[in-house]
Amino acid sequence: MPEPRRRPDGERPGRGGAADRGQGQRRGPRRRSAQTPAQRARQADPARAVAFRVLRQVDTEEAFANLVLPGALRSAGLRGRDAAFATELSYGSLRLLGLYDAVVAAAAGRPVEEIDGPVRIVLRLGVHQLLGMRVPDHAAVSATVALARQEVGQGAAGFVNAVLRRVSEQDRQAWVARLVEPVTDPLARLALEHSHPEWVVRALRAGLVSARGPEAAEEELARLLAAHNTPGPLMLAARPGLGAEQELEDAGATPSPVAPTAWTLPQGDPGALGSVREGRAAVQDAGSQLLTLALAQAPLDGSDEQWLDLCAGPGGKAGLLAALAAPRGALLRANEVSEHRAELVRHTLVGPVHGGARVDVTVGDGREVGTVQPQTYDRVLVDAPCTGLGALRRRPEARWRRSPQDLTTLGPLQRALLDSALRATRPGGLVAYATCSPHLAETELVVRDVLKRHPGVEPFDVRPLLRDRSGTPLTDLGPGPWAQLWPHLHGTDGMFVALLRVPGRSLG
């Protein structure tokens, strides 16, 4: 099925289905409810109940929606359109939480902080149906009131009904215009309109200025923010040499032009595919595939027998590295600091191991590897822990969970891991430093700081190694020698990668 055209606001229009099951922002006049109180639903439908429980876990347990939603769908027995509706309702409400809270506050006449947590969640779900999905007003209001009655109580149901009726008096465009009108700062206006924390918008702008220049940054910032609010495609990696391609094609997946190993699955459960269960393929963003391929394909003098993934969990990049290492007879050490995440790595590497790869999964502090095993490895990947600001379209709660204070903890860790990787690499070897973030404090500033401590290390221009399926180098990657991928330009997560060559002497 061809992908539906995007509207000018960057969102996909909804697909067909029952009257209250469409997706996408509705156009046209608001529709008043013709129902009487006796006709309103008394019990929430399963899809909305699942979305409420997922958002409740995210809110109270700091759960990740992409981890808890699949289990919630299975427990409720939701499939097809109902599962798609629950997914869009959950993810969309989380992505646009900032905008929706501002709408709720205006409609309720009080700050959202004064509204009980479960009621806030119900209201966000209702507002997303009214302003972000093709759900008729009467269905959105009555079904959400039923949800409030079931999950919170009768008193909350009346409040929810009143607030949502006020919200339904205007469409999303009118609400945005009303809310941003008194805001004078351009970046603050963008933050509200596109539902991002203001500090994130400013960080993204700085990253665009560095990689794309001031003029391009001004033109592209709104596009980038809109891309974060548009679900990314379900991307799979066909691990080379393991024969997954035919099965992926038979399942309806199509080769992605973005990366040589990338496939797009338009619908269906990837876990149902034998190639995924067996580790011959895996769910993985094309940007992650590109940087992994770049490290493996970079020219290297001398031995090419010892590879290291310093921060391997949960194992996606390690799985691709293992498949690439197998035909060369190289040994991949996949290291992870926690036993739980190391077990995830072992699980994802089952296929490549059976495919002939030599893999050693270890548990240890990556900051110590350079001291314990100096000058040992030929190729090293440092996929450093980061804020994840490059994956906001896939991790809807991340923008609200992170804060600038996180950088004070992550920055020293990122520098220590890169320093350890350089010390663990043999003279003439290569280190790839990667983050799923375009924040300058996590990308080129980290690399520049560490290079000051290792003056002999030479940055290697990684841009020619980032090639699409046809073998053509990608463009718009920045001035180099490192590269920054962007959702609005490349259709990938916002991955950063720098490739560094260790000098032909000890790093002392």
Coordinates of C-alpha atoms in Angstrom, one line a residue:
M1 CA 0.0 0.0 0.0
P2 CA 1.5 3.4 -0.9
E3 CA 2.1 5.8 1.9
P4 CA -0.6 8.5 2.1
R5 CA 0.5 12.0 1.2
R6 CA 1.5 14.3 4.0
R7 CA -0.5 17.4 4.6
P8 CA 1.2 20.8 4.8
D9 CA 1.4 20.5 8.6
G10 CA 3.5 17.4 8.3
E11 CA 1.0 14.8 9.6
R12 CA -0.4 11.9 7.7
P13 CA -4.1 11.8 7.0
G14 CA -6.0 9.1 8.7
R15 CA -7.0 5.9 7.1
G16 CA -10.5 4.7 6.6
G17 CA -12.5 2.9 9.2
A18 CA -15.3 3.4 11.7
A19 CA -16.4 6.9 12.3
D20 CA -14.4 7.4 15.5
R21 CA -11.3 5.5 14.5
G22 CA -9.6 7.8 12.0
Q23 CA -6.2 9.4 12.4
G24 CA -4.9 12.8 11.5
Q25 CA -5.9 16.4 12.2
R26 CA -9.5 17.1 11.3
R27 CA -10.4 19.9 9.0
G28 CA -13.7 21.8 8.7
P29 CA -16.3 23.1 11.1
R30 CA -16.8 21.6 14.6
R31 CA -19.6 19.1 15.0
R32 CA -21.9 19.4 17.9
S33 CA -23.1 16.3 19.8
A34 CA -26.7 15.3 19.1
Q35 CA -26.7 12.7 21.9
T36 CA -28.7 13.0 25.1
P37 CA -27.2 12.0 28.4
A38 CA -29.0 8.7 28.4
Q39 CA -27.4 7.9 25.0
R40 CA -23.9 8.4 26.2
A41 CA -21.6 5.5 26.7
R42 CA -21.4 4.2 30.2
Q43 CA -18.3 2.1 29.8
A44 CA -15.0 3.0 28.1
D45 CA -14.1 1.0 25.0
P46 CA -11.0 -1.2 25.2
A47 CA -8.8 0.9 23.0
R48 CA -9.2 4.1 25.0
A49 CA -8.8 2.1 28.3
V50 CA -5.5 0.7 27.0
A51 CA -4.3 4.2 26.1
F52 CA -5.2 5.5 29.5
R53 CA -3.4 2.7 31.3
V54 CA -0.3 3.1 29.2
L55 CA -0.2 6.9 29.9
R56 CA -0.8 6.2 33.6
Q57 CA 2.3 3.9 33.7
V58 CA 4.3 6.5 31.8
D59 CA 3.2 9.2 34.3
T60 CA 3.5 7.3 37.6
E61 CA 6.2 4.7 36.9
E62 CA 8.4 6.5 34.4
A63 CA 7.7 3.6 32.0
F64 CA 8.4 3.9 28.3
A65 CA 5.4 3.8 26.1
N66 CA 7.0 1.7 23.3
L67 CA 7.8 -1.0 25.9
V68 CA 4.5 -1.2 27.8
L69 CA 2.1 -0.6 24.9
P70 CA 2.6 -3.9 23.0
G71 CA 1.9 -5.9 26.2
A72 CA -1.2 -3.8 26.9
L73 CA -2.5 -4.4 23.4
R74 CA -2.0 -8.2 23.7
S75 CA -3.6 -8.3 27.2
A76 CA -6.7 -6.5 25.8
G77 CA -6.8 -8.6 22.7
L78 CA -6.6 -5.6 20.4
R79 CA -5.6 -6.0 16.8
G80 CA -6.0 -4.2 13.5
R81 CA -7.7 -0.9 13.6
D82 CA -8.4 -1.0 17.4
A83 CA -4.7 -1.5 18.1
A84 CA -3.8 1.2 15.6
F85 CA -6.3 3.6 17.3
A86 CA -4.9 2.8 20.8
T87 CA -1.3 3.3 19.5
E88 CA -2.0 6.7 17.9
L89 CA -4.0 7.8 20.9
S90 CA -1.2 6.9 23.3
Y91 CA 1.7 8.2 21.3
G92 CA -0.1 11.3 20.0
S93 CA -1.2 12.4 23.4
L94 CA 2.3 12.1 24.7
R95 CA 4.0 13.9 21.8
L96 CA 1.6 16.8 22.0
L97 CA 1.3 16.9 25.8
G98 CA 2.7 20.4 26.1
L99 CA 0.2 21.9 23.6
Y100 CA -2.7 19.9 25.0
D101 CA -1.9 20.9 28.6
A102 CA -2.0 24.6 27.5
V103 CA -5.4 24.0 25.8
V104 CA -6.7 22.2 28.9
A105 CA -5.6 25.0 31.1
A106 CA -7.3 27.6 29.0
A107 CA -10.5 25.6 28.7
A108 CA -10.6 24.7 32.4
G109 CA -9.6 28.1 33.6
R110 CA -7.0 26.7 35.9
P111 CA -3.3 25.5 35.6
V112 CA -3.1 21.8 34.7
E113 CA -1.0 21.3 37.9
E114 CA -4.2 21.8 39.9
I115 CA -5.9 19.0 38.1
D116 CA -5.5 15.5 39.5
G117 CA -3.0 13.3 37.5
P118 CA -5.6 10.7 36.3
V119 CA -8.0 13.4 35.2
R120 CA -5.2 15.2 33.3
I121 CA -4.5 12.0 31.4
V122 CA -8.1 11.5 30.5
L123 CA -8.3 15.1 29.3
R124 CA -5.1 14.8 27.2
L125 CA -6.6 11.7 25.5
G126 CA -9.9 13.6 24.8
V127 CA -8.1 16.7 23.5
H128 CA -6.0 14.5 21.1
Q129 CA -9.2 13.0 19.7
L130 CA -10.7 16.4 19.2
L131 CA -7.7 18.3 17.8
G132 CA -5.3 15.6 16.5
M133 CA -7.5 12.8 15.2
R134 CA -10.5 12.3 12.9
V135 CA -12.9 11.5 15.7
P136 CA -16.2 13.3 15.5
D137 CA -16.8 15.7 18.5
H138 CA -19.7 13.7 19.9
A139 CA -17.8 10.4 19.9
A140 CA -14.6 12.0 21.3
V141 CA -16.5 13.7 24.2
S142 CA -18.9 10.9 25.1
A143 CA -16.3 8.2 24.9
T144 CA -13.8 10.2 26.9
V145 CA -16.4 11.0 29.6
A146 CA -17.1 7.2 29.8
L147 CA -13.4 6.6 30.2
A148 CA -13.3 9.2 33.1
R149 CA -16.3 7.6 34.7
Q150 CA -14.8 4.1 34.5
E151 CA -11.2 4.9 35.4
V152 CA -11.6 7.9 37.8
G153 CA -15.2 8.4 39.0
Q154 CA -18.5 10.1 38.3
G155 CA -17.3 13.5 39.6
A156 CA -14.4 13.6 37.3
A157 CA -16.7 12.6 34.4
G158 CA -18.7 15.8 34.7
F159 CA -15.6 18.0 34.8
V160 CA -14.1 16.2 31.8
N161 CA -17.4 16.7 29.9
A162 CA -17.4 20.5 30.6
V163 CA -13.7 21.0 29.6
L164 CA -13.9 18.9 26.4
R165 CA -17.0 20.8 25.2
R166 CA -15.1 24.0 25.6
V167 CA -12.2 22.5 23.7
S168 CA -14.5 21.4 20.9
E169 CA -15.6 24.9 20.2
Q170 CA -12.4 25.6 18.2
D171 CA -10.1 23.5 16.0
R172 CA -6.4 23.0 16.6
Q173 CA -5.4 25.8 14.3
A174 CA -7.6 28.3 16.2
W175 CA -6.4 27.0 19.6
V176 CA -2.7 27.4 18.5
A177 CA -3.4 30.9 17.2
R178 CA -5.1 31.8 20.5
L179 CA -2.3 30.4 22.7
V180 CA 0.7 31.8 20.8
E181 CA -0.8 35.3 20.2
P182 CA 0.5 36.8 23.5
V183 CA 4.0 35.0 23.2
T184 CA 6.6 37.4 21.7
D185 CA 9.7 35.2 21.6
P186 CA 9.8 33.3 18.3
L187 CA 11.4 30.1 19.8
A188 CA 8.9 30.1 22.6
R189 CA 6.1 30.3 20.0
L190 CA 7.5 27.4 18.1
A191 CA 7.9 25.4 21.3
L192 CA 4.2 25.9 22.1
E193 CA 2.9 25.3 18.6
H194 CA 4.9 22.1 18.1
S195 CA 4.7 20.9 21.7
H196 CA 8.4 20.8 22.7
P197 CA 10.0 22.1 25.8
E198 CA 11.6 25.5 25.0
W199 CA 15.1 24.3 26.1
V200 CA 14.9 21.5 23.5
V201 CA 13.9 23.9 20.7
R202 CA 16.8 26.1 21.5
A203 CA 19.2 23.1 21.6
L204 CA 17.9 21.9 18.3
R205 CA 18.3 25.3 16.7
A206 CA 21.9 25.4 17.9
G207 CA 22.6 22.0 16.4
L208 CA 21.0 23.1 13.1
V209 CA 23.1 26.3 13.1
S210 CA 26.3 24.3 13.6
A211 CA 25.5 21.7 10.9
R212 CA 23.4 23.6 8.4
G213 CA 24.2 27.3 8.9
P214 CA 22.1 30.1 10.4
E215 CA 19.9 30.7 7.3
A216 CA 19.1 27.0 6.9
A217 CA 18.5 26.7 10.6
E218 CA 15.8 29.4 10.5
E219 CA 14.1 27.7 7.5
E220 CA 14.3 24.2 8.8
L221 CA 13.6 24.4 12.6
A222 CA 9.8 24.3 12.2
R223 CA 10.2 21.3 9.8
L224 CA 12.3 19.5 12.3
L225 CA 9.9 20.0 15.1
A226 CA 7.0 18.9 12.9
A227 CA 9.0 15.7 12.0
H228 CA 9.2 14.9 15.7
N229 CA 5.4 14.9 15.8
T230 CA 5.1 12.5 12.8
P231 CA 5.5 8.8 13.6
G232 CA 8.6 7.4 11.9
P233 CA 8.2 4.3 9.7
L234 CA 8.7 0.8 11.1
M235 CA 12.3 0.1 10.0
L236 CA 14.0 -3.2 10.0
A237 CA 17.6 -4.1 9.5
A238 CA 18.3 -7.2 7.3
R239 CA 21.6 -8.4 8.9
P240 CA 23.9 -9.2 6.0
G241 CA 24.7 -12.7 5.0
L242 CA 21.8 -14.3 7.0
G243 CA 19.2 -14.6 4.3
A244 CA 16.4 -12.4 5.8
E245 CA 15.7 -10.4 2.7
Q246 CA 13.3 -12.8 0.9
E247 CA 11.2 -13.4 4.0
L248 CA 11.0 -9.6 4.6
E249 CA 9.8 -9.2 1.0
D250 CA 7.3 -11.9 1.4
A251 CA 5.9 -10.2 4.5
G252 CA 5.3 -7.0 2.6
A253 CA 8.4 -5.1 3.6
T254 CA 10.1 -3.0 1.0
P255 CA 13.8 -2.0 0.7
S256 CA 14.4 1.4 2.0
P257 CA 16.5 3.8 -0.1
V258 CA 18.0 5.3 3.0
A259 CA 20.5 2.5 3.9
P260 CA 21.7 -0.7 2.2
T261 CA 20.4 -2.9 5.0
A262 CA 17.2 -1.1 5.8
W263 CA 13.7 -2.4 5.1
T264 CA 10.3 -0.6 5.8
L265 CA 7.5 -2.7 7.1
P266 CA 4.2 -0.8 6.4
Q267 CA 2.1 -2.9 8.8
G268 CA 2.1 -6.0 10.9
D269 CA 3.9 -7.2 14.0
P270 CA 7.7 -7.6 13.3
G271 CA 7.9 -10.0 16.2
A272 CA 5.8 -12.4 14.2
L273 CA 8.5 -12.7 11.5
G274 CA 10.7 -15.7 11.7
S275 CA 13.7 -13.7 10.6
V276 CA 13.2 -11.3 13.5
R277 CA 12.7 -14.0 16.1
E278 CA 15.8 -15.8 14.9
G279 CA 18.0 -12.6 14.9
R280 CA 18.5 -12.5 11.1
A281 CA 16.7 -9.2 11.0
A282 CA 15.8 -6.7 13.7
V283 CA 13.8 -3.5 14.3
Q284 CA 16.4 -0.8 13.9
D285 CA 16.3 2.8 12.6
A286 CA 18.1 3.4 9.4
G287 CA 20.3 6.0 11.0
S288 CA 21.7 3.5 13.4
Q289 CA 22.3 1.1 10.6
L290 CA 24.2 3.8 8.6
L291 CA 26.7 4.6 11.3
T292 CA 27.3 0.9 12.1
L293 CA 28.0 0.2 8.4
A294 CA 30.3 3.3 8.3
L295 CA 32.5 1.9 11.1
A296 CA 32.6 -1.5 9.5
Q297 CA 33.5 -0.2 6.1
A298 CA 36.0 2.4 7.0
P299 CA 39.5 1.6 5.5
L300 CA 41.9 0.1 8.1
D301 CA 45.6 -0.8 7.9
G302 CA 46.8 -3.9 9.6
S303 CA 44.8 -6.4 11.6
D304 CA 41.0 -6.4 11.6
E305 CA 40.3 -9.2 14.0
Q306 CA 39.1 -7.6 17.3
W307 CA 36.0 -5.4 17.4
L308 CA 34.3 -3.8 20.4
D309 CA 30.9 -2.4 21.0
L310 CA 31.6 -0.6 24.3
C311 CA 28.0 0.2 25.3
A312 CA 26.1 -2.5 23.5
G313 CA 22.7 -2.6 25.1
P314 CA 20.1 -3.4 24.0
G315 CA 22.0 -4.9 21.1
G316 CA 20.7 -3.5 17.8
K317 CA 24.0 -2.2 16.6
A318 CA 25.9 -5.1 18.1
G319 CA 23.7 -7.5 16.0
L320 CA 24.5 -5.7 12.8
L321 CA 28.2 -5.5 13.7
A322 CA 28.3 -9.2 14.4
A323 CA 26.9 -10.0 11.0
L324 CA 29.4 -7.7 9.4
A325 CA 32.3 -9.2 11.4
A326 CA 31.4 -12.8 10.6
P327 CA 32.8 -13.0 7.0
R328 CA 36.0 -11.4 8.1
G329 CA 36.5 -13.9 11.0
A330 CA 36.6 -11.0 13.5
L331 CA 35.6 -11.4 17.1
L332 CA 33.1 -8.9 18.4
R333 CA 33.1 -8.1 22.1
A334 CA 29.7 -6.7 23.1
N335 CA 30.1 -5.0 26.4
E336 CA 27.3 -3.6 28.7
V337 CA 27.5 -2.2 32.2
S338 CA 24.3 -3.9 33.5
E339 CA 23.6 -7.6 33.6
H340 CA 20.0 -7.0 32.5
R341 CA 21.0 -5.1 29.4
A342 CA 23.7 -7.6 28.7
E343 CA 21.0 -10.3 28.6
L344 CA 19.1 -8.2 26.0
V345 CA 22.3 -8.2 23.9
R346 CA 22.6 -12.0 24.2
H347 CA 19.0 -12.4 23.0
T348 CA 19.4 -10.2 20.0
L349 CA 22.7 -11.8 19.0
V350 CA 21.3 -15.3 18.7
G351 CA 20.9 -15.1 15.0
P352 CA 24.3 -13.8 14.1
V353 CA 25.9 -16.3 16.4
H354 CA 24.2 -19.1 14.5
G355 CA 25.3 -17.4 11.3
G356 CA 29.0 -17.9 12.2
A357 CA 29.8 -14.7 14.0
R358 CA 32.2 -14.9 16.9
V359 CA 30.7 -12.9 19.8
D360 CA 31.6 -12.4 23.4
V361 CA 29.0 -10.6 25.5
T362 CA 30.5 -9.1 28.7
V363 CA 29.4 -7.1 31.7
G364 CA 31.6 -4.3 32.7
D365 CA 32.1 -0.5 33.1
G366 CA 33.1 0.8 29.7
R367 CA 35.1 3.6 31.4
E368 CA 37.6 0.9 32.6
V369 CA 38.1 -1.0 29.4
G370 CA 40.8 1.3 28.1
T371 CA 42.8 0.7 31.3
V372 CA 42.2 -3.1 31.5
Q373 CA 42.7 -3.8 27.8
P374 CA 44.9 -1.0 26.3
Q375 CA 45.6 -1.0 22.6
T376 CA 43.6 -4.2 22.0
Y377 CA 40.8 -3.5 19.5
D378 CA 40.9 -2.7 15.7
R379 CA 37.4 -1.1 15.5
V380 CA 35.4 0.3 18.5
L381 CA 31.9 1.7 18.7
V382 CA 30.9 4.1 21.4
D383 CA 27.1 4.4 21.3
A384 CA 27.1 6.7 24.3
P385 CA 24.2 7.2 26.7
C386 CA 22.5 10.5 25.8
T387 CA 19.4 12.6 26.1
G388 CA 17.8 10.9 23.1
L389 CA 16.7 14.1 21.5
G390 CA 17.3 12.6 18.1
A391 CA 14.6 10.0 18.6
L392 CA 11.7 12.1 19.8
R393 CA 9.4 10.8 17.0
R394 CA 9.8 7.2 18.3
R395 CA 10.0 7.9 22.1
P396 CA 7.1 10.3 22.7
E397 CA 7.7 10.8 26.4
A398 CA 11.4 11.6 26.1
R399 CA 11.0 15.3 25.4
W400 CA 9.1 15.7 28.7
R401 CA 11.3 13.4 30.8
R402 CA 14.6 15.0 30.0
S403 CA 16.0 18.3 31.3
P404 CA 19.1 20.5 30.8
Q405 CA 20.4 19.1 34.1
D406 CA 20.8 15.7 32.5
L407 CA 23.7 17.0 30.5
T408 CA 25.7 17.6 33.7
T409 CA 25.7 13.9 34.3
L410 CA 25.8 12.6 30.7
G411 CA 28.6 14.9 29.6
P412 CA 31.3 13.5 31.9
L413 CA 30.2 10.0 31.2
Q414 CA 30.3 10.5 27.4
R415 CA 33.8 11.9 27.6
A416 CA 35.0 9.1 29.9
L417 CA 33.6 6.5 27.6
L418 CA 35.2 8.0 24.5
D419 CA 38.5 8.4 26.3
S420 CA 38.4 4.7 27.3
A421 CA 37.6 3.6 23.8
L422 CA 40.6 5.5 22.4
R423 CA 42.9 3.9 24.9
A424 CA 41.5 0.5 24.1
T425 CA 42.1 0.9 20.4
R426 CA 45.4 -0.3 18.9
P427 CA 47.6 2.1 17.0
G428 CA 46.1 2.7 13.6
G429 CA 42.6 1.5 14.8
L430 CA 39.3 3.3 14.5
V431 CA 36.8 4.5 17.0
A432 CA 33.2 5.6 16.1
Y433 CA 31.5 7.9 18.6
A434 CA 27.8 8.1 18.2
T435 CA 24.8 9.6 20.0
C436 CA 21.1 9.7 19.2
S437 CA 21.1 13.4 19.8
P438 CA 21.9 16.6 17.9
H439 CA 22.6 18.5 21.1
L440 CA 26.1 20.1 20.6
A441 CA 26.9 19.4 24.3
E442 CA 26.6 15.7 23.5
T443 CA 28.1 15.6 20.0
E444 CA 31.0 17.7 18.6
L445 CA 31.8 19.4 21.9
V446 CA 32.4 16.0 23.5
V447 CA 34.7 15.0 20.6
R448 CA 36.6 18.3 20.6
D449 CA 37.2 18.1 24.3
V450 CA 38.5 14.5 24.2
L451 CA 40.7 15.3 21.2
K452 CA 42.4 17.9 23.2
R453 CA 43.6 15.2 25.6
H454 CA 44.7 13.0 22.7
P455 CA 46.4 15.4 20.2
G456 CA 47.6 12.6 17.9
V457 CA 44.1 11.2 17.2
E458 CA 42.9 12.3 13.8
P459 CA 39.2 12.8 12.9
F460 CA 38.4 10.8 9.8
D461 CA 35.8 12.2 7.4
V462 CA 32.9 9.9 8.0
R463 CA 30.5 11.6 5.5
P464 CA 31.5 9.6 2.4
L465 CA 30.9 6.4 4.2
L466 CA 27.3 7.2 4.9
R467 CA 25.8 5.8 1.7
D468 CA 22.2 5.1 0.6
R469 CA 21.1 1.8 -0.9
S470 CA 22.4 2.8 -4.3
G471 CA 25.8 3.5 -2.9
T472 CA 25.5 7.3 -3.2
P473 CA 26.8 9.3 -0.2
L474 CA 24.1 11.1 1.7
T475 CA 24.1 14.9 1.6
D476 CA 23.2 17.6 4.2
L477 CA 25.4 16.0 6.8
G478 CA 27.2 19.1 8.0
P479 CA 30.6 20.6 7.3
G480 CA 32.5 17.5 8.6
P481 CA 34.5 15.6 9.4
W482 CA 31.7 14.2 11.6
A483 CA 28.1 13.9 10.5
Q484 CA 24.7 14.7 11.8
L485 CA 21.6 13.0 10.5
W486 CA 18.2 14.7 10.7
P487 CA 14.6 13.3 10.7
H488 CA 13.3 16.1 8.4
L489 CA 16.2 15.7 5.9
H490 CA 17.1 12.1 5.9
G491 CA 14.1 10.3 7.3
T492 CA 16.1 8.8 10.1
D493 CA 16.5 9.5 13.8
G494 CA 18.8 12.4 14.6
M495 CA 22.0 10.4 14.9
F496 CA 25.5 11.9 15.2
V497 CA 28.7 10.0 14.4
A498 CA 32.3 10.9 14.5
L499 CA 35.1 8.6 13.2
L500 CA 38.5 8.9 14.9
R501 CA 41.8 7.2 13.9
V502 CA 44.2 6.4 16.7
P503 CA 47.8 7.4 15.9
G504 CA 50.4 4.7 15.3
R505 CA 51.8 5.0 18.8
S506 CA 50.7 4.5 22.4
L507 CA 48.2 7.0 23.8
G508 CA 50.0 7.0 27.1

